[in-house]
Amino acid sequence: MTNQHSAASTSCGAGAAGLKERTDAVAATAALHAEAVDADARFPAEACDALRTNRLFGAAIPIELGGEGASVRMLADICYALGRACSSTAMIFAMHQTKVACLVRHGRGTPWLETLMRRIADEQLLLASSTTEGNGGGNVRASAAAIEREAGLIRLDRAATVISYGAQADGIVTVARRSAEAAPSDQVLCAFLKEDYTLEPLAGWETLGMRGTCSSGFRLLARGCEAQVLETRYADIHGRTMTPVSHILWSSAWAGIAARAIEKAQAFTRTAMRGAGGAAPPGAIHYARAVSNLKQARALIEQAIERFEAAADDPAMLASLDFQTAITMLKVDVSDLAVSAVMAALRTNGLAGYRQDGPFSIGRDLRDVLSAPLMIHNDRIVANLATSTLMAPVAATISA
């Protein structure tokens, strides 16, 4: 997410021409409406319209299918820019692009799925994600609802704890048990378009932050054809694509939120110093800590992107314990660093940051970023990782 990376993003192929300019245009629109989105807990319709107009929903679709072939690095830059403007818009974009990545990396060769990819690029469709349900909570590696098959058609009845922006999306990508006889961990990924399903409300979305993601709970009743079920096992999709892409893009959005808060802390400190003849305000000592936290977060994201780029076409490397540990801990470490950075920015600004009004308020930034360690709880992630690494030998040397 350095300036060099942003410049590289805009020069990678003719399809990506003007990517930074389009991203900046969307971010400007998102920032203009961010306060209202948060206050009213409403979907960021203006920002999503701008994403469509600037053709960013289909950015990662391969060029041969009508998209721009944007890399994960390019998408991370977009998430970072959107995070600085409107947290909910950034998270919606990140979740959508994670589902697109799953389709692109595991749906090629299936005519129905390739047609869907073409439609995403052509019509700029927005895909929602449904990976959690009532019985499983945040455990995305086990499903209660199962795919039912009859005469070549499929049916799914799923009680979803949350479906982020489900009511506003053009389609939903969801996980389910392979069949009624399958174990909860024997899962598949399915793609449904709006005409394939109905949503029955189960729970609302009245939260501290990330209010514009509109992540209400629904009963998902879907029908379709067998081709809408990806052939690759969900366990492989999860490890090779969903986890690395989502953790990189989520982390980039959270880093963007931290950057927004730090900008306010910088502006407050400079204003206070001008008014005090150059004397720093009491909270200024926290500003350096905020900047340091953000730099650490960005460095971790950069390392993760490099790891993913190096391993992207190597299933064995993607499945390795070293890669899975690093990409799993990315979410944990960056979410904690982002929260720390925003808290340090709040302490820098003092009462001016604590107030909900005024140009130096950190309230919305803090409420939004507090979702980071809770969205798929960090404790659950670390506990699962501890189990998987328990039998692995401890490195005997620094270079091991």
mmCIF file of C-alpha atoms in Angstrom:
data_model
loop_
_atom_site.group_PDB
_atom_site.id
_atom_site.type_symbol
_atom_site.label_atom_id
_atom_site.label_comp_id
_atom_site.label_asym_id
_atom_site.label_seq_id
_atom_site.Cartn_x
_atom_site.Cartn_y
_atom_site.Cartn_z
ATOM 1 C CA MET A 1 0.000 0.000 0.000
ATOM 2 C CA THR A 2 2.882 2.334 -0.544
ATOM 3 C CA ASN A 3 2.722 5.077 -3.135
ATOM 4 C CA GLN A 4 4.997 2.941 -5.287
ATOM 5 C CA HIS A 5 2.518 0.088 -5.097
ATOM 6 C CA SER A 6 -0.370 2.363 -6.000
ATOM 7 C CA ALA A 7 1.582 3.609 -8.996
ATOM 8 C CA ALA A 8 2.357 0.065 -10.013
ATOM 9 C CA SER A 9 -1.309 -0.810 -9.696
ATOM 10 C CA THR A 10 -2.313 1.827 -12.230
ATOM 11 C CA SER A 11 0.235 0.641 -14.763
ATOM 12 C CA CYS A 12 -0.380 -3.106 -14.701
ATOM 13 C CA GLY A 13 -2.139 -3.619 -18.021
ATOM 14 C CA ALA A 14 -4.420 -1.526 -20.121
ATOM 15 C CA GLY A 15 -7.500 -2.719 -18.226
ATOM 16 C CA ALA A 16 -6.220 -1.152 -15.018
ATOM 17 C CA ALA A 17 -5.627 2.270 -16.549
ATOM 18 C CA GLY A 18 -6.881 5.025 -14.280
ATOM 19 C CA LEU A 19 -7.482 2.663 -11.360
ATOM 20 C CA LYS A 20 -6.146 5.113 -8.789
ATOM 21 C CA GLU A 21 -8.180 7.975 -10.237
ATOM 22 C CA ARG A 22 -11.337 5.857 -10.147
ATOM 23 C CA THR A 23 -10.584 4.725 -6.607
ATOM 24 C CA ASP A 24 -10.074 8.325 -5.506
ATOM 25 C CA ALA A 25 -13.407 9.296 -7.065
ATOM 26 C CA VAL A 26 -15.221 6.533 -5.202
ATOM 27 C CA ALA A 27 -13.453 7.393 -1.951
ATOM 28 C CA ALA A 28 -14.497 11.028 -2.279
ATOM 29 C CA THR A 29 -18.136 9.991 -2.664
ATOM 30 C CA ALA A 30 -17.887 7.508 0.202
ATOM 31 C CA ALA A 31 -16.384 10.122 2.531
ATOM 32 C CA LEU A 32 -19.113 12.607 1.672
ATOM 33 C CA HIS A 33 -21.844 10.253 2.902
ATOM 34 C CA ALA A 34 -19.965 8.308 5.606
ATOM 35 C CA GLU A 35 -21.416 10.227 8.554
ATOM 36 C CA ALA A 36 -24.979 9.715 7.350
ATOM 37 C CA VAL A 37 -24.332 6.023 6.640
ATOM 38 C CA ASP A 38 -23.122 5.588 10.215
ATOM 39 C CA ALA A 39 -25.782 7.737 11.874
ATOM 40 C CA ASP A 40 -28.668 6.066 10.066
ATOM 41 C CA ALA A 41 -27.120 2.562 9.922
ATOM 42 C CA ARG A 42 -27.933 2.561 6.236
ATOM 43 C CA PHE A 43 -26.335 0.917 3.241
ATOM 44 C CA PRO A 44 -23.764 3.201 1.549
ATOM 45 C CA ALA A 45 -25.782 3.369 -1.653
ATOM 46 C CA GLU A 46 -23.995 6.418 -3.052
ATOM 47 C CA ALA A 47 -20.548 4.842 -2.614
ATOM 48 C CA CYS A 48 -21.686 1.539 -4.123
ATOM 49 C CA ASP A 49 -23.231 3.377 -7.066
ATOM 50 C CA ALA A 50 -19.844 5.060 -7.515
ATOM 51 C CA LEU A 51 -18.116 1.671 -7.384
ATOM 52 C CA ARG A 52 -20.411 0.507 -10.183
ATOM 53 C CA THR A 53 -19.969 3.651 -12.239
ATOM 54 C CA ASN A 54 -16.197 3.315 -11.934
ATOM 55 C CA ARG A 55 -16.424 -0.423 -12.700
ATOM 56 C CA LEU A 56 -14.593 -1.509 -9.567
ATOM 57 C CA PHE A 57 -16.911 -4.350 -8.548
ATOM 58 C CA GLY A 58 -15.615 -6.301 -11.549
ATOM 59 C CA ALA A 59 -11.994 -5.196 -11.241
ATOM 60 C CA ALA A 60 -10.659 -8.650 -10.298
ATOM 61 C CA ILE A 61 -12.535 -10.555 -13.004
ATOM 62 C CA PRO A 62 -10.028 -11.840 -15.587
ATOM 63 C CA ILE A 63 -9.565 -9.707 -18.690
ATOM 64 C CA GLU A 64 -10.737 -12.541 -20.945
ATOM 65 C CA LEU A 65 -14.055 -12.583 -19.040
ATOM 66 C CA GLY A 66 -14.563 -8.844 -19.351
ATOM 67 C CA GLY A 67 -12.860 -7.638 -16.187
ATOM 68 C CA GLU A 68 -9.558 -5.935 -15.524
ATOM 69 C CA GLY A 69 -7.596 -8.761 -13.920
ATOM 70 C CA ALA A 70 -6.779 -6.670 -10.843
ATOM 71 C CA SER A 71 -4.364 -8.343 -8.438
ATOM 72 C CA VAL A 72 -4.846 -8.775 -4.697
ATOM 73 C CA ARG A 73 -2.270 -6.009 -4.241
ATOM 74 C CA MET A 74 -4.425 -3.636 -6.308
ATOM 75 C CA LEU A 75 -7.527 -4.606 -4.356
ATOM 76 C CA ALA A 76 -5.684 -4.023 -1.076
ATOM 77 C CA ASP A 77 -4.834 -0.494 -2.187
ATOM 78 C CA ILE A 78 -8.502 0.129 -2.968
ATOM 79 C CA CYS A 79 -9.590 -1.228 0.432
ATOM 80 C CA TYR A 80 -7.057 1.004 2.173
ATOM 81 C CA ALA A 81 -8.297 4.078 0.307
ATOM 82 C CA LEU A 82 -11.937 3.235 1.033
ATOM 83 C CA GLY A 83 -11.134 2.527 4.694
ATOM 84 C CA ARG A 84 -9.860 6.086 5.007
ATOM 85 C CA ALA A 85 -13.183 7.327 3.607
ATOM 86 C CA CYS A 86 -15.984 5.048 4.842
ATOM 87 C CA SER A 87 -15.382 1.884 6.860
ATOM 88 C CA SER A 88 -18.592 0.166 5.770
ATOM 89 C CA THR A 89 -17.904 0.776 2.086
ATOM 90 C CA ALA A 90 -14.391 -0.617 2.495
ATOM 91 C CA MET A 91 -15.644 -3.758 4.223
ATOM 92 C CA ILE A 92 -18.399 -4.315 1.660
ATOM 93 C CA PHE A 93 -15.840 -4.032 -1.142
ATOM 94 C CA ALA A 94 -13.465 -6.402 0.674
ATOM 95 C CA MET A 95 -16.136 -9.057 1.242
ATOM 96 C CA HIS A 96 -17.385 -8.802 -2.331
ATOM 97 C CA GLN A 97 -13.890 -9.158 -3.785
ATOM 98 C CA THR A 98 -13.173 -12.156 -1.563
ATOM 99 C CA LYS A 99 -16.156 -13.959 -3.080
ATOM 100 C CA VAL A 100 -15.101 -12.898 -6.571
ATOM 101 C CA ALA A 101 -11.644 -14.338 -5.880
ATOM 102 C CA CYS A 102 -13.188 -17.672 -4.895
ATOM 103 C CA LEU A 103 -15.155 -17.786 -8.144
ATOM 104 C CA VAL A 104 -12.179 -16.775 -10.285
ATOM 105 C CA ARG A 105 -9.697 -19.163 -8.686
ATOM 106 C CA HIS A 106 -12.016 -22.163 -8.351
ATOM 107 C CA GLY A 107 -14.879 -21.688 -10.820
ATOM 108 C CA ARG A 108 -13.057 -21.548 -14.146
ATOM 109 C CA GLY A 109 -14.151 -24.206 -16.626
ATOM 110 C CA THR A 110 -17.762 -24.272 -15.379
ATOM 111 C CA PRO A 111 -19.926 -22.467 -17.964
ATOM 112 C CA TRP A 112 -22.529 -21.263 -15.447
ATOM 113 C CA LEU A 113 -19.871 -19.794 -13.158
ATOM 114 C CA GLU A 114 -17.962 -18.212 -16.024
ATOM 115 C CA THR A 115 -21.192 -16.623 -17.220
ATOM 116 C CA LEU A 116 -21.660 -15.258 -13.701
ATOM 117 C CA MET A 117 -18.153 -13.799 -13.787
ATOM 118 C CA ARG A 118 -18.887 -12.124 -17.109
ATOM 119 C CA ARG A 119 -22.060 -10.674 -15.638
ATOM 120 C CA ILE A 120 -20.181 -9.350 -12.603
ATOM 121 C CA ALA A 121 -17.840 -7.493 -14.946
ATOM 122 C CA ASP A 122 -20.512 -6.357 -17.388
ATOM 123 C CA GLU A 123 -23.325 -5.487 -14.971
ATOM 124 C CA GLN A 124 -21.104 -4.713 -11.949
ATOM 125 C CA LEU A 125 -23.025 -7.123 -9.740
ATOM 126 C CA LEU A 126 -22.469 -7.001 -5.975
ATOM 127 C CA LEU A 127 -22.014 -10.350 -4.199
ATOM 128 C CA ALA A 128 -22.822 -10.843 -0.526
ATOM 129 C CA SER A 129 -21.204 -13.440 1.695
ATOM 130 C CA SER A 130 -22.954 -15.987 3.899
ATOM 131 C CA THR A 131 -20.534 -18.143 5.862
ATOM 132 C CA THR A 132 -21.990 -18.141 9.379
ATOM 133 C CA GLU A 133 -25.248 -19.600 10.608
ATOM 134 C CA GLY A 134 -27.212 -20.018 13.809
ATOM 135 C CA ASN A 135 -25.733 -23.270 15.019
ATOM 136 C CA GLY A 136 -22.143 -22.492 14.091
ATOM 137 C CA GLY A 137 -21.746 -18.847 15.006
ATOM 138 C CA GLY A 138 -18.319 -17.756 13.830
ATOM 139 C CA ASN A 139 -17.191 -21.289 13.007
ATOM 140 C CA VAL A 140 -17.041 -21.099 9.211
ATOM 141 C CA ARG A 141 -15.574 -24.603 8.955
ATOM 142 C CA ALA A 142 -18.805 -26.385 9.923
ATOM 143 C CA SER A 143 -22.281 -26.098 8.388
ATOM 144 C CA ALA A 144 -25.691 -27.250 9.569
ATOM 145 C CA ALA A 145 -27.683 -26.525 6.402
ATOM 146 C CA ALA A 146 -27.180 -28.986 3.566
ATOM 147 C CA ILE A 147 -27.602 -28.948 -0.202
ATOM 148 C CA GLU A 148 -30.634 -30.993 -1.229
ATOM 149 C CA ARG A 149 -30.706 -32.456 -4.734
ATOM 150 C CA GLU A 150 -33.627 -33.533 -6.866
ATOM 151 C CA ALA A 151 -33.828 -34.090 -10.638
ATOM 152 C CA GLY A 152 -30.656 -32.109 -11.338
ATOM 153 C CA LEU A 153 -31.724 -29.144 -9.236
ATOM 154 C CA ILE A 154 -30.482 -28.040 -5.829
ATOM 155 C CA ARG A 155 -32.174 -26.446 -2.867
ATOM 156 C CA LEU A 156 -30.797 -24.814 0.277
ATOM 157 C CA ASP A 157 -32.604 -23.704 3.441
ATOM 158 C CA ARG A 158 -30.116 -21.870 5.636
ATOM 159 C CA ALA A 159 -30.553 -19.839 8.826
ATOM 160 C CA ALA A 160 -27.744 -17.296 8.528
ATOM 161 C CA THR A 161 -26.622 -15.399 11.621
ATOM 162 C CA VAL A 162 -25.529 -12.538 9.402
ATOM 163 C CA ILE A 163 -25.532 -11.856 5.688
ATOM 164 C CA SER A 164 -23.704 -8.592 5.225
ATOM 165 C CA TYR A 165 -25.638 -6.277 2.874
ATOM 166 C CA GLY A 166 -27.717 -9.346 1.950
ATOM 167 C CA ALA A 167 -30.845 -7.325 1.203
ATOM 168 C CA GLN A 168 -28.914 -4.980 -1.112
ATOM 169 C CA ALA A 169 -26.764 -7.525 -2.971
ATOM 170 C CA ASP A 170 -27.316 -8.898 -6.470
ATOM 171 C CA GLY A 171 -26.259 -12.373 -5.419
ATOM 172 C CA ILE A 172 -25.037 -14.423 -2.477
ATOM 173 C CA VAL A 173 -22.106 -16.804 -2.224
ATOM 174 C CA THR A 174 -22.734 -19.208 0.632
ATOM 175 C CA VAL A 175 -21.270 -22.299 2.235
ATOM 176 C CA ALA A 176 -23.282 -25.430 3.009
ATOM 177 C CA ARG A 177 -22.902 -29.113 3.779
ATOM 178 C CA ARG A 178 -22.355 -31.122 0.614
ATOM 179 C CA SER A 179 -25.482 -33.215 1.284
ATOM 180 C CA ALA A 180 -27.825 -34.182 4.089
ATOM 181 C CA GLU A 181 -25.652 -37.246 4.742
ATOM 182 C CA ALA A 182 -22.373 -35.312 4.840
ATOM 183 C CA ALA A 183 -20.485 -34.356 7.982
ATOM 184 C CA PRO A 184 -20.712 -30.689 9.081
ATOM 185 C CA SER A 185 -17.118 -30.182 7.923
ATOM 186 C CA ASP A 186 -17.781 -31.625 4.447
ATOM 187 C CA GLN A 187 -18.720 -28.322 2.866
ATOM 188 C CA VAL A 188 -19.204 -26.786 -0.559
ATOM 189 C CA LEU A 189 -19.439 -23.214 -1.808
ATOM 190 C CA CYS A 190 -22.479 -22.160 -3.822
ATOM 191 C CA ALA A 191 -23.340 -19.051 -5.822
ATOM 192 C CA PHE A 192 -26.918 -17.814 -6.165
ATOM 193 C CA LEU A 193 -28.306 -14.796 -7.981
ATOM 194 C CA LYS A 194 -31.116 -12.668 -6.587
ATOM 195 C CA GLU A 195 -33.735 -14.417 -8.677
ATOM 196 C CA ASP A 196 -32.659 -17.756 -7.156
ATOM 197 C CA TYR A 197 -33.500 -17.015 -3.526
ATOM 198 C CA THR A 198 -35.677 -15.289 -0.981
ATOM 199 C CA LEU A 199 -34.587 -13.790 2.334
ATOM 200 C CA GLU A 200 -36.705 -13.954 5.463
ATOM 201 C CA PRO A 201 -35.482 -11.547 8.185
ATOM 202 C CA LEU A 202 -34.276 -13.192 11.400
ATOM 203 C CA ALA A 203 -32.272 -10.474 13.167
ATOM 204 C CA GLY A 204 -31.469 -6.811 12.737
ATOM 205 C CA TRP A 205 -28.170 -4.928 12.760
ATOM 206 C CA GLU A 206 -27.939 -2.383 15.568
ATOM 207 C CA THR A 207 -24.230 -2.211 16.354
ATOM 208 C CA LEU A 208 -21.573 0.151 17.661
ATOM 209 C CA GLY A 209 -19.792 0.426 14.322
ATOM 210 C CA MET A 210 -19.658 -0.878 10.761
ATOM 211 C CA ARG A 211 -23.315 0.055 10.770
ATOM 212 C CA GLY A 212 -23.544 0.534 7.013
ATOM 213 C CA THR A 213 -22.655 -3.083 6.234
ATOM 214 C CA CYS A 214 -26.279 -3.882 7.155
ATOM 215 C CA SER A 215 -25.265 -7.376 8.306
ATOM 216 C CA SER A 216 -28.703 -8.586 9.334
ATOM 217 C CA GLY A 217 -29.639 -12.209 9.858
ATOM 218 C CA PHE A 218 -31.803 -13.991 7.312
ATOM 219 C CA ARG A 219 -33.262 -17.338 6.480
ATOM 220 C CA LEU A 220 -31.896 -18.006 3.008
ATOM 221 C CA LEU A 221 -34.168 -20.106 0.799
ATOM 222 C CA ALA A 222 -32.378 -20.816 -2.470
ATOM 223 C CA ARG A 223 -32.925 -22.946 -5.551
ATOM 224 C CA GLY A 224 -30.643 -23.486 -8.524
ATOM 225 C CA CYS A 225 -28.793 -25.995 -10.658
ATOM 226 C CA GLU A 226 -25.885 -28.267 -9.799
ATOM 227 C CA ALA A 227 -23.473 -26.038 -11.746
ATOM 228 C CA GLN A 228 -23.928 -23.343 -9.097
ATOM 229 C CA VAL A 229 -22.007 -25.516 -6.627
ATOM 230 C CA LEU A 230 -18.254 -25.158 -6.994
ATOM 231 C CA GLU A 231 -16.522 -28.495 -7.544
ATOM 232 C CA THR A 232 -13.523 -27.690 -5.346
ATOM 233 C CA ARG A 233 -13.963 -28.671 -1.708
ATOM 234 C CA TYR A 234 -14.712 -25.706 0.507
ATOM 235 C CA ALA A 235 -11.850 -26.699 2.796
ATOM 236 C CA ASP A 236 -9.452 -26.134 -0.110
ATOM 237 C CA ILE A 237 -11.165 -22.906 -1.207
ATOM 238 C CA HIS A 238 -11.032 -21.658 2.373
ATOM 239 C CA GLY A 239 -7.333 -22.332 2.839
ATOM 240 C CA ARG A 240 -6.077 -21.435 -0.630
ATOM 241 C CA THR A 241 -8.238 -18.402 -1.402
ATOM 242 C CA MET A 242 -10.866 -17.260 1.067
ATOM 243 C CA THR A 243 -8.619 -16.940 4.119
ATOM 244 C CA PRO A 244 -5.626 -15.257 2.449
ATOM 245 C CA VAL A 245 -7.680 -12.870 0.311
ATOM 246 C CA SER A 246 -10.135 -11.928 3.053
ATOM 247 C CA HIS A 247 -7.409 -11.410 5.646
ATOM 248 C CA ILE A 248 -5.375 -9.224 3.289
ATOM 249 C CA LEU A 249 -8.356 -7.124 2.216
ATOM 250 C CA TRP A 250 -9.940 -6.835 5.661
ATOM 251 C CA SER A 251 -6.583 -5.843 7.120
ATOM 252 C CA SER A 252 -6.131 -3.220 4.432
ATOM 253 C CA ALA A 253 -9.540 -1.735 5.243
ATOM 254 C CA TRP A 254 -8.726 -1.650 8.979
ATOM 255 C CA ALA A 255 -5.371 -0.023 8.259
ATOM 256 C CA GLY A 256 -7.268 2.602 6.255
ATOM 257 C CA ILE A 257 -9.491 3.327 9.250
ATOM 258 C CA ALA A 258 -6.395 3.759 11.411
ATOM 259 C CA ALA A 259 -4.892 6.101 8.817
ATOM 260 C CA ARG A 260 -8.054 8.215 8.913
ATOM 261 C CA ALA A 261 -7.843 8.533 12.694
ATOM 262 C CA ILE A 262 -4.137 9.367 12.566
ATOM 263 C CA GLU A 263 -4.771 12.112 10.020
ATOM 264 C CA LYS A 264 -7.193 13.683 12.488
ATOM 265 C CA ALA A 265 -4.655 13.326 15.297
ATOM 266 C CA GLN A 266 -1.995 14.990 13.160
ATOM 267 C CA ALA A 267 -4.337 17.855 12.253
ATOM 268 C CA PHE A 268 -5.351 18.343 15.893
ATOM 269 C CA THR A 269 -1.743 18.383 17.119
ATOM 270 C CA ARG A 270 -0.644 20.870 14.479
ATOM 271 C CA THR A 271 -3.615 23.139 15.222
ATOM 272 C CA ALA A 272 -2.998 22.977 18.973
ATOM 273 C CA MET A 273 0.697 23.743 18.562
ATOM 274 C CA ARG A 274 -0.041 26.780 16.408
ATOM 275 C CA GLY A 275 -2.401 28.081 19.067
ATOM 276 C CA ALA A 276 0.116 27.477 21.851
ATOM 277 C CA GLY A 277 3.142 29.097 20.270
ATOM 278 C CA GLY A 278 4.685 25.783 19.241
ATOM 279 C CA ALA A 279 4.102 23.918 22.523
ATOM 280 C CA ALA A 280 2.809 20.381 21.979
ATOM 281 C CA PRO A 281 -0.513 19.420 23.629
ATOM 282 C CA PRO A 282 -0.392 16.842 26.465
ATOM 283 C CA GLY A 283 -1.580 13.969 24.297
ATOM 284 C CA ALA A 284 0.998 14.477 21.558
ATOM 285 C CA ILE A 285 3.198 11.710 22.982
ATOM 286 C CA HIS A 286 0.598 9.201 21.809
ATOM 287 C CA TYR A 287 0.804 10.311 18.180
ATOM 288 C CA ALA A 288 4.120 8.540 17.537
ATOM 289 C CA ARG A 289 2.656 5.324 18.940
ATOM 290 C CA ALA A 290 -0.309 5.595 16.592
ATOM 291 C CA VAL A 291 1.956 6.106 13.587
ATOM 292 C CA SER A 292 4.168 3.196 14.651
ATOM 293 C CA ASN A 293 1.165 0.872 14.970
ATOM 294 C CA LEU A 294 -0.013 1.789 11.484
ATOM 295 C CA LYS A 295 3.452 1.263 10.005
ATOM 296 C CA GLN A 296 3.632 -2.177 11.611
ATOM 297 C CA ALA A 297 0.199 -3.062 10.245
ATOM 298 C CA ARG A 298 1.099 -1.951 6.726
ATOM 299 C CA ALA A 299 4.362 -3.896 6.873
ATOM 300 C CA LEU A 300 2.508 -7.074 7.886
ATOM 301 C CA ILE A 301 0.033 -6.607 5.037
ATOM 302 C CA GLU A 302 2.867 -6.075 2.559
ATOM 303 C CA GLN A 303 4.578 -9.256 3.757
ATOM 304 C CA ALA A 304 1.305 -11.180 3.435
ATOM 305 C CA ILE A 305 0.759 -9.920 -0.108
ATOM 306 C CA GLU A 306 4.274 -10.986 -1.083
ATOM 307 C CA ARG A 307 3.735 -14.426 0.468
ATOM 308 C CA PHE A 308 0.440 -14.849 -1.342
ATOM 309 C CA GLU A 309 1.840 -13.698 -4.670
ATOM 310 C CA ALA A 310 4.696 -16.175 -4.326
ATOM 311 C CA ALA A 311 2.404 -19.069 -3.389
ATOM 312 C CA ALA A 312 -0.738 -18.233 -5.367
ATOM 313 C CA ASP A 313 -0.300 -21.000 -7.965
ATOM 314 C CA ASP A 314 1.278 -23.550 -5.617
ATOM 315 C CA PRO A 315 -1.385 -25.476 -3.657
ATOM 316 C CA ALA A 316 1.243 -27.205 -1.545
ATOM 317 C CA MET A 317 2.788 -23.917 -0.477
ATOM 318 C CA LEU A 318 -0.634 -22.429 0.242
ATOM 319 C CA ALA A 319 -1.471 -25.423 2.426
ATOM 320 C CA SER A 320 1.849 -25.334 4.291
ATOM 321 C CA LEU A 321 1.787 -24.682 8.020
ATOM 322 C CA ASP A 322 4.113 -21.698 7.662
ATOM 323 C CA PHE A 323 1.850 -19.969 5.129
ATOM 324 C CA GLN A 324 -1.371 -20.768 6.955
ATOM 325 C CA THR A 325 0.070 -19.572 10.271
ATOM 326 C CA ALA A 326 1.284 -16.289 8.785
ATOM 327 C CA ILE A 327 -1.902 -15.522 6.855
ATOM 328 C CA THR A 328 -4.104 -16.501 9.803
ATOM 329 C CA MET A 329 -2.179 -14.337 12.261
ATOM 330 C CA LEU A 330 -2.303 -11.426 9.821
ATOM 331 C CA LYS A 331 -5.934 -10.857 10.716
ATOM 332 C CA VAL A 332 -5.241 -11.147 14.435
ATOM 333 C CA ASP A 333 -2.178 -8.903 14.481
ATOM 334 C CA VAL A 334 -3.452 -6.172 12.146
ATOM 335 C CA SER A 335 -6.830 -5.979 13.862
ATOM 336 C CA ASP A 336 -5.101 -5.470 17.216
ATOM 337 C CA LEU A 337 -2.662 -2.941 15.769
ATOM 338 C CA ALA A 338 -5.467 -1.001 14.099
ATOM 339 C CA VAL A 339 -7.410 -0.777 17.359
ATOM 340 C CA SER A 340 -4.254 0.339 19.181
ATOM 341 C CA ALA A 341 -3.523 2.960 16.520
ATOM 342 C CA VAL A 342 -7.019 4.450 16.741
ATOM 343 C CA MET A 343 -6.938 4.423 20.547
ATOM 344 C CA ALA A 344 -3.595 6.244 20.440
ATOM 345 C CA ALA A 345 -5.084 8.786 18.049
ATOM 346 C CA LEU A 346 -7.983 9.272 20.470
ATOM 347 C CA ARG A 347 -5.575 9.893 23.357
ATOM 348 C CA THR A 348 -3.658 12.320 21.154
ATOM 349 C CA ASN A 349 -6.780 14.391 20.578
ATOM 350 C CA GLY A 350 -8.105 14.100 24.121
ATOM 351 C CA LEU A 351 -11.545 15.607 24.615
ATOM 352 C CA ALA A 352 -11.609 16.880 21.022
ATOM 353 C CA GLY A 353 -11.305 13.261 19.894
ATOM 354 C CA TYR A 354 -13.796 12.001 22.470
ATOM 355 C CA ARG A 355 -16.491 14.380 21.291
ATOM 356 C CA GLN A 356 -18.847 13.074 18.647
ATOM 357 C CA ASP A 357 -18.902 16.417 16.857
ATOM 358 C CA GLY A 358 -16.081 18.496 15.448
ATOM 359 C CA PRO A 359 -13.353 17.832 12.886
ATOM 360 C CA PHE A 360 -11.092 15.961 15.344
ATOM 361 C CA SER A 361 -13.636 13.395 16.564
ATOM 362 C CA ILE A 362 -12.309 9.812 16.655
ATOM 363 C CA GLY A 363 -15.652 8.313 17.717
ATOM 364 C CA ARG A 364 -16.714 6.769 14.420
ATOM 365 C CA ASP A 365 -13.197 5.519 13.677
ATOM 366 C CA LEU A 366 -13.002 3.791 17.056
ATOM 367 C CA ARG A 367 -16.464 2.247 16.862
ATOM 368 C CA ASP A 368 -15.764 0.914 13.379
ATOM 369 C CA VAL A 369 -12.311 -0.477 14.100
ATOM 370 C CA LEU A 370 -13.490 -2.255 17.261
ATOM 371 C CA SER A 371 -15.235 -4.714 14.954
ATOM 372 C CA ALA A 372 -11.863 -5.894 13.645
ATOM 373 C CA PRO A 373 -10.871 -8.332 16.440
ATOM 374 C CA LEU A 374 -14.497 -9.460 16.876
ATOM 375 C CA MET A 375 -15.484 -10.204 13.264
ATOM 376 C CA ILE A 376 -14.618 -13.898 13.480
ATOM 377 C CA HIS A 377 -13.269 -13.567 16.984
ATOM 378 C CA ASN A 378 -9.493 -13.391 17.353
ATOM 379 C CA ASP A 379 -9.654 -15.788 20.302
ATOM 380 C CA ARG A 380 -11.352 -18.418 18.138
ATOM 381 C CA ILE A 381 -8.721 -17.960 15.427
ATOM 382 C CA VAL A 382 -5.794 -18.263 17.839
ATOM 383 C CA ALA A 383 -7.331 -21.291 19.565
ATOM 384 C CA ASN A 384 -7.776 -23.072 16.224
ATOM 385 C CA LEU A 385 -4.240 -22.165 15.202
ATOM 386 C CA ALA A 386 -2.838 -23.450 18.495
ATOM 387 C CA THR A 387 -4.469 -26.818 17.858
ATOM 388 C CA SER A 388 -3.075 -27.101 14.328
ATOM 389 C CA THR A 389 0.460 -26.108 15.343
ATOM 390 C CA LEU A 390 0.686 -28.107 18.566
ATOM 391 C CA MET A 391 2.402 -31.107 16.968
ATOM 392 C CA ALA A 392 4.741 -29.095 14.738
ATOM 393 C CA PRO A 393 8.424 -29.017 15.772
ATOM 394 C CA VAL A 394 9.791 -25.766 17.134
ATOM 395 C CA ALA A 395 12.468 -24.222 14.869
ATOM 396 C CA ALA A 396 15.993 -25.040 16.004
ATOM 397 C CA THR A 397 17.666 -22.051 14.318
ATOM 398 C CA ILE A 398 16.787 -18.489 13.335
ATOM 399 C CA SER A 399 16.928 -19.325 9.612
ATOM 400 C CA ALA A 400 14.858 -22.499 9.867
#
